[in-house]
mmCIF file of C-alpha atoms and ligand atoms in Angstrom:
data_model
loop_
_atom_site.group_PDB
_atom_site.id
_atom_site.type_symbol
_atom_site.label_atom_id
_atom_site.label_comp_id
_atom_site.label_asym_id
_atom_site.label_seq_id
_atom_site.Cartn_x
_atom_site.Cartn_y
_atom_site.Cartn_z
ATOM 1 C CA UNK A 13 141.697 102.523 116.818
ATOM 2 C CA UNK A 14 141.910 98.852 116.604
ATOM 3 C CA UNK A 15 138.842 98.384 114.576
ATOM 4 C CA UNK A 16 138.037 94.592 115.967
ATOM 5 C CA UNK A 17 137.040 92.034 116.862
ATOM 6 C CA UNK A 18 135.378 93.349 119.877
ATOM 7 C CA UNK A 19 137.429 91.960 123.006
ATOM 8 C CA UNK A 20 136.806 90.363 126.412
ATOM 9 C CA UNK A 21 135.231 93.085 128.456
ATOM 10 C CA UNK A 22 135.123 95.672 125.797
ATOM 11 C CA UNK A 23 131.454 97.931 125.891
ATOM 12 C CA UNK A 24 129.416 98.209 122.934
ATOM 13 C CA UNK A 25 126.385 100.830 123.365
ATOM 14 C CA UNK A 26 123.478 101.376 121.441
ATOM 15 C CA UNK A 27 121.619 104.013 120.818
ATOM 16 C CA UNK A 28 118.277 103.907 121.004
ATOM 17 C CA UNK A 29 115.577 101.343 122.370
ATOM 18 C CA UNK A 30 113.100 100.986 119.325
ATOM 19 C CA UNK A 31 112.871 97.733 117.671
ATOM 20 C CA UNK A 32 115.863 99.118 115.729
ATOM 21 C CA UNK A 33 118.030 99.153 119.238
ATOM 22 C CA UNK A 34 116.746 96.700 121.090
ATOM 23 C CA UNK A 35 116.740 93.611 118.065
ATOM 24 C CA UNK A 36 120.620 95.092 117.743
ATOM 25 C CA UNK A 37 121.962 94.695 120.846
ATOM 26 C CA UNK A 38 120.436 91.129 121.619
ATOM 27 C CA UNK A 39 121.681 89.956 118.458
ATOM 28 C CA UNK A 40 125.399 91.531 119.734
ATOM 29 C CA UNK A 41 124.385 89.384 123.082
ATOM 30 C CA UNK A 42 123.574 86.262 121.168
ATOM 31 C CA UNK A 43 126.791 86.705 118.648
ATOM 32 C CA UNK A 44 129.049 87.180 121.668
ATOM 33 C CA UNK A 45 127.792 84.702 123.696
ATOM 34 C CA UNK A 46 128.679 82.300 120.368
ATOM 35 C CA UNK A 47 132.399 83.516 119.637
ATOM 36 C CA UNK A 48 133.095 82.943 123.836
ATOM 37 C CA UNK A 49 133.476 86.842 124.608
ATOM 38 C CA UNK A 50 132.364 88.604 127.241
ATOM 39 C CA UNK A 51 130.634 91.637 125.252
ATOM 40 C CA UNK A 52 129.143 94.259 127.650
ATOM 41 C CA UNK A 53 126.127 95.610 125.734
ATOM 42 C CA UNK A 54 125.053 99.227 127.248
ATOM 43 C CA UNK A 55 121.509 100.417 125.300
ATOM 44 C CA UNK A 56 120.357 104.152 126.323
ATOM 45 C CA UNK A 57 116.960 105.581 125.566
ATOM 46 C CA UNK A 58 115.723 108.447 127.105
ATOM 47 C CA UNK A 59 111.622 106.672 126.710
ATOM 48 C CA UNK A 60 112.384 103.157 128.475
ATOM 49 C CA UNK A 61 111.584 103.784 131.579
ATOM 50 C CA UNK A 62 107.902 105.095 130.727
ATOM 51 C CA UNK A 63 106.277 101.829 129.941
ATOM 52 C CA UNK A 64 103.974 101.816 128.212
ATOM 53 C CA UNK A 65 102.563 105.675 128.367
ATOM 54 C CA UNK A 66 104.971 106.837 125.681
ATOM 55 C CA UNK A 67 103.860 107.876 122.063
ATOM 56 C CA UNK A 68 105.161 106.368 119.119
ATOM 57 C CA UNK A 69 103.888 107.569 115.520
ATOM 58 C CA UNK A 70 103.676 104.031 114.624
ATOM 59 C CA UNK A 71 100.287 101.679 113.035
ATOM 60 C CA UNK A 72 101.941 99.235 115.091
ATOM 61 C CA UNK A 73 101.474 96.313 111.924
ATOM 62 C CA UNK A 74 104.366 93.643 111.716
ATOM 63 C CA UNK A 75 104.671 92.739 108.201
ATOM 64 C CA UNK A 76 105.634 88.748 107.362
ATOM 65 C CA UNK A 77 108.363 87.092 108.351
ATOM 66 C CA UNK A 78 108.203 88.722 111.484
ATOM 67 C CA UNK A 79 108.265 85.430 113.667
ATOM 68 C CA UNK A 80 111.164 84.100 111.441
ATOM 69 C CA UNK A 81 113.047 87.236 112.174
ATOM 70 C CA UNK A 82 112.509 87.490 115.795
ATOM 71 C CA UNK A 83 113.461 83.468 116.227
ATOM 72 C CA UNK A 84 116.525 84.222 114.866
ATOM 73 C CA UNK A 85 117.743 87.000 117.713
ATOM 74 C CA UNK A 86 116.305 84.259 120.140
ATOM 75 C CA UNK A 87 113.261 86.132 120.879
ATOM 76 C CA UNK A 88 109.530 84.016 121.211
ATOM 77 C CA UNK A 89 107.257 86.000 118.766
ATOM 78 C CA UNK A 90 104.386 87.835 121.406
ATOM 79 C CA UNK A 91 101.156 86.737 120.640
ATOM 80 C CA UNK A 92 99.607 87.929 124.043
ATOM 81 C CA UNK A 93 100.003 91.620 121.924
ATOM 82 C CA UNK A 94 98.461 90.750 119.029
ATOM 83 C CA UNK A 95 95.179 92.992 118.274
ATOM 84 C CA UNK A 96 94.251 91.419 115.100
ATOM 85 C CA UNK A 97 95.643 89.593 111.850
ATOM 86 C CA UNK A 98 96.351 91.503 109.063
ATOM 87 C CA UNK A 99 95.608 89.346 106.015
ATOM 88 C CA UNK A 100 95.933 91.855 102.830
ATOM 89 C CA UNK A 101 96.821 95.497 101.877
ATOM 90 C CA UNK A 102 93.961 96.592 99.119
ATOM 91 C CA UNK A 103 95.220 99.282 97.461
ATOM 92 C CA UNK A 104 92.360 102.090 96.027
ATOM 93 C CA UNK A 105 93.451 103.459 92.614
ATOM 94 C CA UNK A 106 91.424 105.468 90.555
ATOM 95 C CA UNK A 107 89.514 102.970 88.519
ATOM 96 C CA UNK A 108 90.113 99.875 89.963
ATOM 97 C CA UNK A 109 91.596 97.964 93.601
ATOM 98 C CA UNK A 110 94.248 96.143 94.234
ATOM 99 C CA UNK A 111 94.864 93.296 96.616
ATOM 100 C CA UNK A 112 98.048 92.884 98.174
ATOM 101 C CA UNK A 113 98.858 89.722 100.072
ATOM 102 C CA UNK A 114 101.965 87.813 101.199
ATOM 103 C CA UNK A 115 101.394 84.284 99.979
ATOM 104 C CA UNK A 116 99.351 82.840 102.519
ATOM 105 C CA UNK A 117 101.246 84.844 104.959
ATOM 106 C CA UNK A 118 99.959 87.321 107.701
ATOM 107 C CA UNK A 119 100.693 90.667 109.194
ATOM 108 C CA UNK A 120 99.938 91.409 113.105
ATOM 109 C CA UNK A 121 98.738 94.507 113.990
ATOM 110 C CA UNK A 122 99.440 95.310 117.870
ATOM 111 C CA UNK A 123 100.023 98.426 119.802
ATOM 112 C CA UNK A 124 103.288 99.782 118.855
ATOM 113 C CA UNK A 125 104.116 100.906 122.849
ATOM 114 C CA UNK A 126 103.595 96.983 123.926
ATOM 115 C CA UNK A 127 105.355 96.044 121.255
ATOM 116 C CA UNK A 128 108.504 98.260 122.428
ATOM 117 C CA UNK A 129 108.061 97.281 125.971
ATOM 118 C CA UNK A 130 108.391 93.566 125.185
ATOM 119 C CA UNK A 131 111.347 93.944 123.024
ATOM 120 C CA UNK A 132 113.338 96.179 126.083
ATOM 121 C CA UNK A 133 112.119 92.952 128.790
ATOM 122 C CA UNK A 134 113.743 90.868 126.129
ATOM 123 C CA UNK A 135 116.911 92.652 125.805
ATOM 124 C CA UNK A 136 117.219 92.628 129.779
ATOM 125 C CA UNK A 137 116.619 89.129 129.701
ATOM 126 C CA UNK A 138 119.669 88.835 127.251
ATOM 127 C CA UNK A 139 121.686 90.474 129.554
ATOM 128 C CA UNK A 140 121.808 93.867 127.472
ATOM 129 C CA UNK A 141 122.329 96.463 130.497
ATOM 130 C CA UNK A 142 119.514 99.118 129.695
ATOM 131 C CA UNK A 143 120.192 102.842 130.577
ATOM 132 C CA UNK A 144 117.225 105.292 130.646
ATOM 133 C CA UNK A 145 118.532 108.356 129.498
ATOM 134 C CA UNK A 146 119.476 110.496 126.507
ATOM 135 C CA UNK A 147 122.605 110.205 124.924
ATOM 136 C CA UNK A 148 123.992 114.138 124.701
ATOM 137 C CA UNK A 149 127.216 114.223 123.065
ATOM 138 C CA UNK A 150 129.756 111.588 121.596
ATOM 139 C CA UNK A 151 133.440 111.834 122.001
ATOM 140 C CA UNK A 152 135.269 109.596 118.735
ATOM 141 C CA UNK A 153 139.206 109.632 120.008
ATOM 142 C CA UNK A 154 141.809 106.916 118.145
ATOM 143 C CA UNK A 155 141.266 104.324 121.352
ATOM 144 C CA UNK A 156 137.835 105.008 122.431
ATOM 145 C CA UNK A 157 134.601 106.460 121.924
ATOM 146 C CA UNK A 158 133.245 108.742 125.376
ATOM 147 C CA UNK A 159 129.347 108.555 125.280
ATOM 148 C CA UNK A 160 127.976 111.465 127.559
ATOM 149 C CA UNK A 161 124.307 110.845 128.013
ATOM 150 C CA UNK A 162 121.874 112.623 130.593
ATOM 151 C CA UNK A 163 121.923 110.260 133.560
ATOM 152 C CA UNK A 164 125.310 108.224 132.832
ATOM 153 C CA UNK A 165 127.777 108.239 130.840
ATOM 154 C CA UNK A 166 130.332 105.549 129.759
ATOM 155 C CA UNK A 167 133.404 104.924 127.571
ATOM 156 C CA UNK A 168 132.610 102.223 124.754
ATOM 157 C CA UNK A 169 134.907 100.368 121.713
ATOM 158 C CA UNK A 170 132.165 100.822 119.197
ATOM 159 C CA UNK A 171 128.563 102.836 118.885
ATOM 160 C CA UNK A 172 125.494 101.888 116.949
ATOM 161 C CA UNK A 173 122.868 104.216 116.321
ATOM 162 C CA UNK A 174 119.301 103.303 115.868
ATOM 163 C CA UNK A 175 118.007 106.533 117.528
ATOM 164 C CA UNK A 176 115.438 106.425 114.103
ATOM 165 C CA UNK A 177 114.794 110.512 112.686
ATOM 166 C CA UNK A 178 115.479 112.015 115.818
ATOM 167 C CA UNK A 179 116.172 115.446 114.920
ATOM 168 C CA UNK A 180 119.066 116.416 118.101
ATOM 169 C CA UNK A 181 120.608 112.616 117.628
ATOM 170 C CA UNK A 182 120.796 112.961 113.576
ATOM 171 C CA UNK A 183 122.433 116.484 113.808
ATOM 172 C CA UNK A 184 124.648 115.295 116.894
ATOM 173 C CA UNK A 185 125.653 112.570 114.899
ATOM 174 C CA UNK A 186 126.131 114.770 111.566
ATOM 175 C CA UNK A 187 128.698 116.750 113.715
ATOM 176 C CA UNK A 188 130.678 114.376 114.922
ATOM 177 C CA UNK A 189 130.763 111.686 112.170
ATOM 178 C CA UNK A 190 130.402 111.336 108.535
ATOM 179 C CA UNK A 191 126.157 110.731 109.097
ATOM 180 C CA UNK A 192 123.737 112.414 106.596
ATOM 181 C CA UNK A 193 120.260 112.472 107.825
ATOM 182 C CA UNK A 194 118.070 110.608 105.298
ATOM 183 C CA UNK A 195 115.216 112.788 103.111
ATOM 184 C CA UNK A 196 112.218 111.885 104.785
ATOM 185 C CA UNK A 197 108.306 112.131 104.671
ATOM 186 C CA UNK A 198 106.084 113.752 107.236
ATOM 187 C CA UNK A 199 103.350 112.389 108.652
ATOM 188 C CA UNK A 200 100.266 112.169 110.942
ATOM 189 C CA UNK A 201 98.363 109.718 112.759
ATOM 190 C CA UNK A 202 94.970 109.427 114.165
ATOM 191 C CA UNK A 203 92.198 107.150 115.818
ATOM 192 C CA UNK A 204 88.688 106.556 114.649
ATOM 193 C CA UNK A 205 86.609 104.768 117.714
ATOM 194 C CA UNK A 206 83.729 104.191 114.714
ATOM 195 C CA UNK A 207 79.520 103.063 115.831
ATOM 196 C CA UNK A 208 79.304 99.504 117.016
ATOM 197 C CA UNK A 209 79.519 97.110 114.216
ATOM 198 C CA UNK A 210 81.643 98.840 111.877
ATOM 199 C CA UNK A 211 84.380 97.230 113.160
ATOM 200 C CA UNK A 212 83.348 93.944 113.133
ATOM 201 C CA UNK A 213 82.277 93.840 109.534
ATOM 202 C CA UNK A 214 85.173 95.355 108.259
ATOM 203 C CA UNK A 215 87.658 92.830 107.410
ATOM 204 C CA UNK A 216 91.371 92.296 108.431
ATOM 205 C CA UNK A 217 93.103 93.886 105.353
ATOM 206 C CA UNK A 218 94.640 97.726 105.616
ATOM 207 C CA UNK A 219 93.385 99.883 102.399
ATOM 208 C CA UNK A 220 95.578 102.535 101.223
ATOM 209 C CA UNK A 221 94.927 105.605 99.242
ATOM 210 C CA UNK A 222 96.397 107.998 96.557
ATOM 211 C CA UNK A 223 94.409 111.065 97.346
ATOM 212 C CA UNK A 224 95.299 113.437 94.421
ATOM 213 C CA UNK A 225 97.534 116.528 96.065
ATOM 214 C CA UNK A 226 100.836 117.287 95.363
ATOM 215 C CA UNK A 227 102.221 116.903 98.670
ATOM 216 C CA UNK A 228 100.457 113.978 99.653
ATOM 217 C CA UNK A 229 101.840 110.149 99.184
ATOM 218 C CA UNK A 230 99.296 108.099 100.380
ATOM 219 C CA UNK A 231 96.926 107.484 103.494
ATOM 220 C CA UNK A 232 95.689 104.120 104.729
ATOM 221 C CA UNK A 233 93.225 103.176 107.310
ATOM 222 C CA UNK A 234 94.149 100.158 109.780
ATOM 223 C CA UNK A 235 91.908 97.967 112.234
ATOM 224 C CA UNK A 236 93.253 97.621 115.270
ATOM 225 C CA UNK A 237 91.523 95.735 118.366
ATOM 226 C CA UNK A 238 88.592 98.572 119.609
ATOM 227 C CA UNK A 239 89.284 101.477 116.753
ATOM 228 C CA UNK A 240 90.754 102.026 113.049
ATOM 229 C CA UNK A 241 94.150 104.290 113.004
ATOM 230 C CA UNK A 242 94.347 106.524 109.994
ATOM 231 C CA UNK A 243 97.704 107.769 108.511
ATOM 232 C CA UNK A 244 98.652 110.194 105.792
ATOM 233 C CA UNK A 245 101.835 110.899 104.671
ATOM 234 C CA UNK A 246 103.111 113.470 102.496
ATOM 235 C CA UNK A 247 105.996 116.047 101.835
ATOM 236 C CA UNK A 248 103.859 117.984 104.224
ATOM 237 C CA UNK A 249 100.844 117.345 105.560
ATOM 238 C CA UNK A 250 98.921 118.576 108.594
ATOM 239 C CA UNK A 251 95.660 119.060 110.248
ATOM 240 C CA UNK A 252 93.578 120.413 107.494
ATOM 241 C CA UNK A 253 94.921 117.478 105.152
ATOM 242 C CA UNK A 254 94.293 114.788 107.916
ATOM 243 C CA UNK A 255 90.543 116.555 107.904
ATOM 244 C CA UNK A 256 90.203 116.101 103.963
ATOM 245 C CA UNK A 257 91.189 112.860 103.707
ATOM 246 C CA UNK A 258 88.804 111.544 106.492
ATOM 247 C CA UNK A 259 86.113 112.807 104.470
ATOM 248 C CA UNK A 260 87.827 111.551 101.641
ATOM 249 C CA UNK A 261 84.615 109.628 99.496
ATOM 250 C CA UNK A 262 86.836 106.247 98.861
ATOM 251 C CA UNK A 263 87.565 106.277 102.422
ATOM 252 C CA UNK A 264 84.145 106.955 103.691
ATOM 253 C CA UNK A 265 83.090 104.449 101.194
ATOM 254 C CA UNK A 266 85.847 101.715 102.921
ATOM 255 C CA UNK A 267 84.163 102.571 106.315
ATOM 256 C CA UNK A 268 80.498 102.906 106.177
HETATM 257 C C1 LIG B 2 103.076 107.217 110.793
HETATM 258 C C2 LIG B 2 103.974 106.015 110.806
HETATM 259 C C3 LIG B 2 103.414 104.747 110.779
HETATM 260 C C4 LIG B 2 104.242 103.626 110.775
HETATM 261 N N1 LIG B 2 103.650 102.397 110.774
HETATM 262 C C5 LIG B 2 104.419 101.289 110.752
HETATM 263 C C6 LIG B 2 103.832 99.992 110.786
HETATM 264 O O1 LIG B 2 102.615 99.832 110.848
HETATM 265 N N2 LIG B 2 104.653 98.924 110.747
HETATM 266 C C7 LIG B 2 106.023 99.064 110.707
HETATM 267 O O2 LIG B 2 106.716 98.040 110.672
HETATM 268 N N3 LIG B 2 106.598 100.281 110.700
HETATM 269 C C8 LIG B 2 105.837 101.389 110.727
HETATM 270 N N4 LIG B 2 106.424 102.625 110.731
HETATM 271 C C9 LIG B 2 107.885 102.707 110.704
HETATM 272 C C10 LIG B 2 108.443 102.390 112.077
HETATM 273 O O3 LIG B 2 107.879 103.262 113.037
HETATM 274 C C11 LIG B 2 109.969 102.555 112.035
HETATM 275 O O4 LIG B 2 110.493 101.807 110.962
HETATM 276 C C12 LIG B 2 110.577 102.047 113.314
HETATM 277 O O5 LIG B 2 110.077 102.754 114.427
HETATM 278 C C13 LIG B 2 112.086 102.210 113.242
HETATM 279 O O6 LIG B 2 112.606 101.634 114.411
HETATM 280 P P1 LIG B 2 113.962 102.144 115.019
HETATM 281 O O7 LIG B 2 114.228 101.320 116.223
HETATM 282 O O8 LIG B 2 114.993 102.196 113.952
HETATM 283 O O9 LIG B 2 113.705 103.667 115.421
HETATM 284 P P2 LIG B 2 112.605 104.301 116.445
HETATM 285 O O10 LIG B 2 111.458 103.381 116.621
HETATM 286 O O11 LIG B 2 112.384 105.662 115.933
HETATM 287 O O12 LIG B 2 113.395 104.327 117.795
HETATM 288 C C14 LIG B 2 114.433 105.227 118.011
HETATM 289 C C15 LIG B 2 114.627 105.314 119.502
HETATM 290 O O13 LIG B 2 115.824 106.035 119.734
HETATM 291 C C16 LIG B 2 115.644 106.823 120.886
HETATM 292 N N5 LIG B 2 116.637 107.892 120.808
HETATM 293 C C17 LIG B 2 116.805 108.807 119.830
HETATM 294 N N6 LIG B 2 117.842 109.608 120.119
HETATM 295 C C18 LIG B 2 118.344 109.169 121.303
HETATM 296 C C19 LIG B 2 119.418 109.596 122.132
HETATM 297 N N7 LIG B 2 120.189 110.644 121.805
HETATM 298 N N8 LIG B 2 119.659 108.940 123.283
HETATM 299 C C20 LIG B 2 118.888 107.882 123.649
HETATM 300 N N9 LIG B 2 117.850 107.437 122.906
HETATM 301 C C21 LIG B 2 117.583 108.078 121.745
HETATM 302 C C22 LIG B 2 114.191 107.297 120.804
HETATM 303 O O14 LIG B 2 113.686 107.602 122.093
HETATM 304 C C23 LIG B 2 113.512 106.062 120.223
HETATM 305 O O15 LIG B 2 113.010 105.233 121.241
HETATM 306 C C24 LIG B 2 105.644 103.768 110.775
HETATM 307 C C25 LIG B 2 106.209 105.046 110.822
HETATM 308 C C26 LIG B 2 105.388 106.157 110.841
HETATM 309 C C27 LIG B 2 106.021 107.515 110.893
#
């Protein structure tokens, strides 16, 4: 295969329509655009048609330089989103807190779903043609790549993933290319709507935890604009831990 530069007409296709996909192929828009080639861009993801009713296990913060890297694909930062400011991580150890900031610096927190939604306008707007549907199964031959997805499917010079820890897309790709899927954590998420007030007088920083269990990393706590989202992570973790650590005394000491 003739491994580049991409030529005039020639289809690159991306998989997947999270930040991941979407910040990819306008940057391939913007960087074609530049070198004078006509680059189609073809991004596939089975949740863009949805809006804004997907789910996303995502606290939806945007850590610092998150403008900067968004102005550099082209793309105005979205401060209609933004729920809150972030302004420090305090981290709980056993005897004593930490306070985490980026130098003046702040983080946005916003809902992840909005977030997504903008970033898939955006890439329209570049002219990235956006195909709602799941890619199935990829064909690599020496000239070509065939990408079979559920509603279309196309024939393409080159294929970035950024389909995330998708368990079908990470073994597809396994199969048919040299990909490992990464180790990984588990997680859960869930939303505290706490008595009026507590939100108010709680401050824009996130705190984090290290409950002591084995199998658990950390857990944090995150205001948002009319709740707090809580996340643990973990080797494993499920219900039962998520139930623990909400009752957690430095947590419940945080909140009330
Ligand atoms: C509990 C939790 C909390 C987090 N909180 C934060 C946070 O506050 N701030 C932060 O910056 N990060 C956070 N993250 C990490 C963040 O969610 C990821 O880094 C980010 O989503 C990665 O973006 P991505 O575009 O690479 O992948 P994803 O966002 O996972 O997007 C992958 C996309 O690919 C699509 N897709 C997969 N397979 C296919 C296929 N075969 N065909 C078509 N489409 C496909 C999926 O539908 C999905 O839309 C958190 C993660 C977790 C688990």
């Amino acid at each position: 295969m003739n491994m580049g530069p991409l030529q005039n007409g020639q289809t690159a296709v991306v998989i997947g329509g999270g930040p991941g996909g979407t910040s990819c192929a306008i940057a391939l828009r913007q960087l074609a655009r530049q070198h004078n080639r006509d680059i189609n861009v073809i991004l596939f993801d089975g949740k863009a048609t949805v809006g804004e009713t997907h789910y996303n296990q995502c606290v939806g913060v945007l850590a610092p330089p998150i403008d900067q890297v968004l102005n550099d694909i082209g793309v105005p930062f979205p401060h209609q989103l933004v729920q809150r400011e972030i302004q420090a991580y305090i981290l709980h150890g056993e005897r004593r807190q930490l306070r985490l900031t980026e130098q003046g610096e702040v983080g946005y927190a916003m809902r992840r779903v909005q977030f997504d939604a903008y970033m898939l306008q955006q890439a329209r707007e570049h002219g990235v043609d956006i195909r709602p549907s799941r890619i199935t199964d990829l064909e690599f031959l020496p000239d070509r790549v065939n990408v079979y997805a559920e509603g279309s499917n196309c024939v393409a010079a080159v294929v970035f993933g950024a389909f995330g820890l998708d368990p079908g897309t990470t073994t597809l790709l396994a199969q048919v290319t040299g990909y490992r899927p990464p180790r990984f954590l588990t997680s859960l998420v869930t939303k505290i709507h706490p008595p009026d007030g507590v939100l108010a007088n709680f401050g824009n920083n996130i705190h984090a935890f290290l409950p002591r269990s084995p199998h658990i990393e950390f857990g944090a706590i995150t205001p948002k604009g009319n709740h707090f989202t809580v996340n643990l992570a973990g080797s494993t973790v499920d219900s039962r831990d998520m139930e623990d650590f909400l009752s957690y005394p430095p947590l419940q000491r945080v909140l009330y």
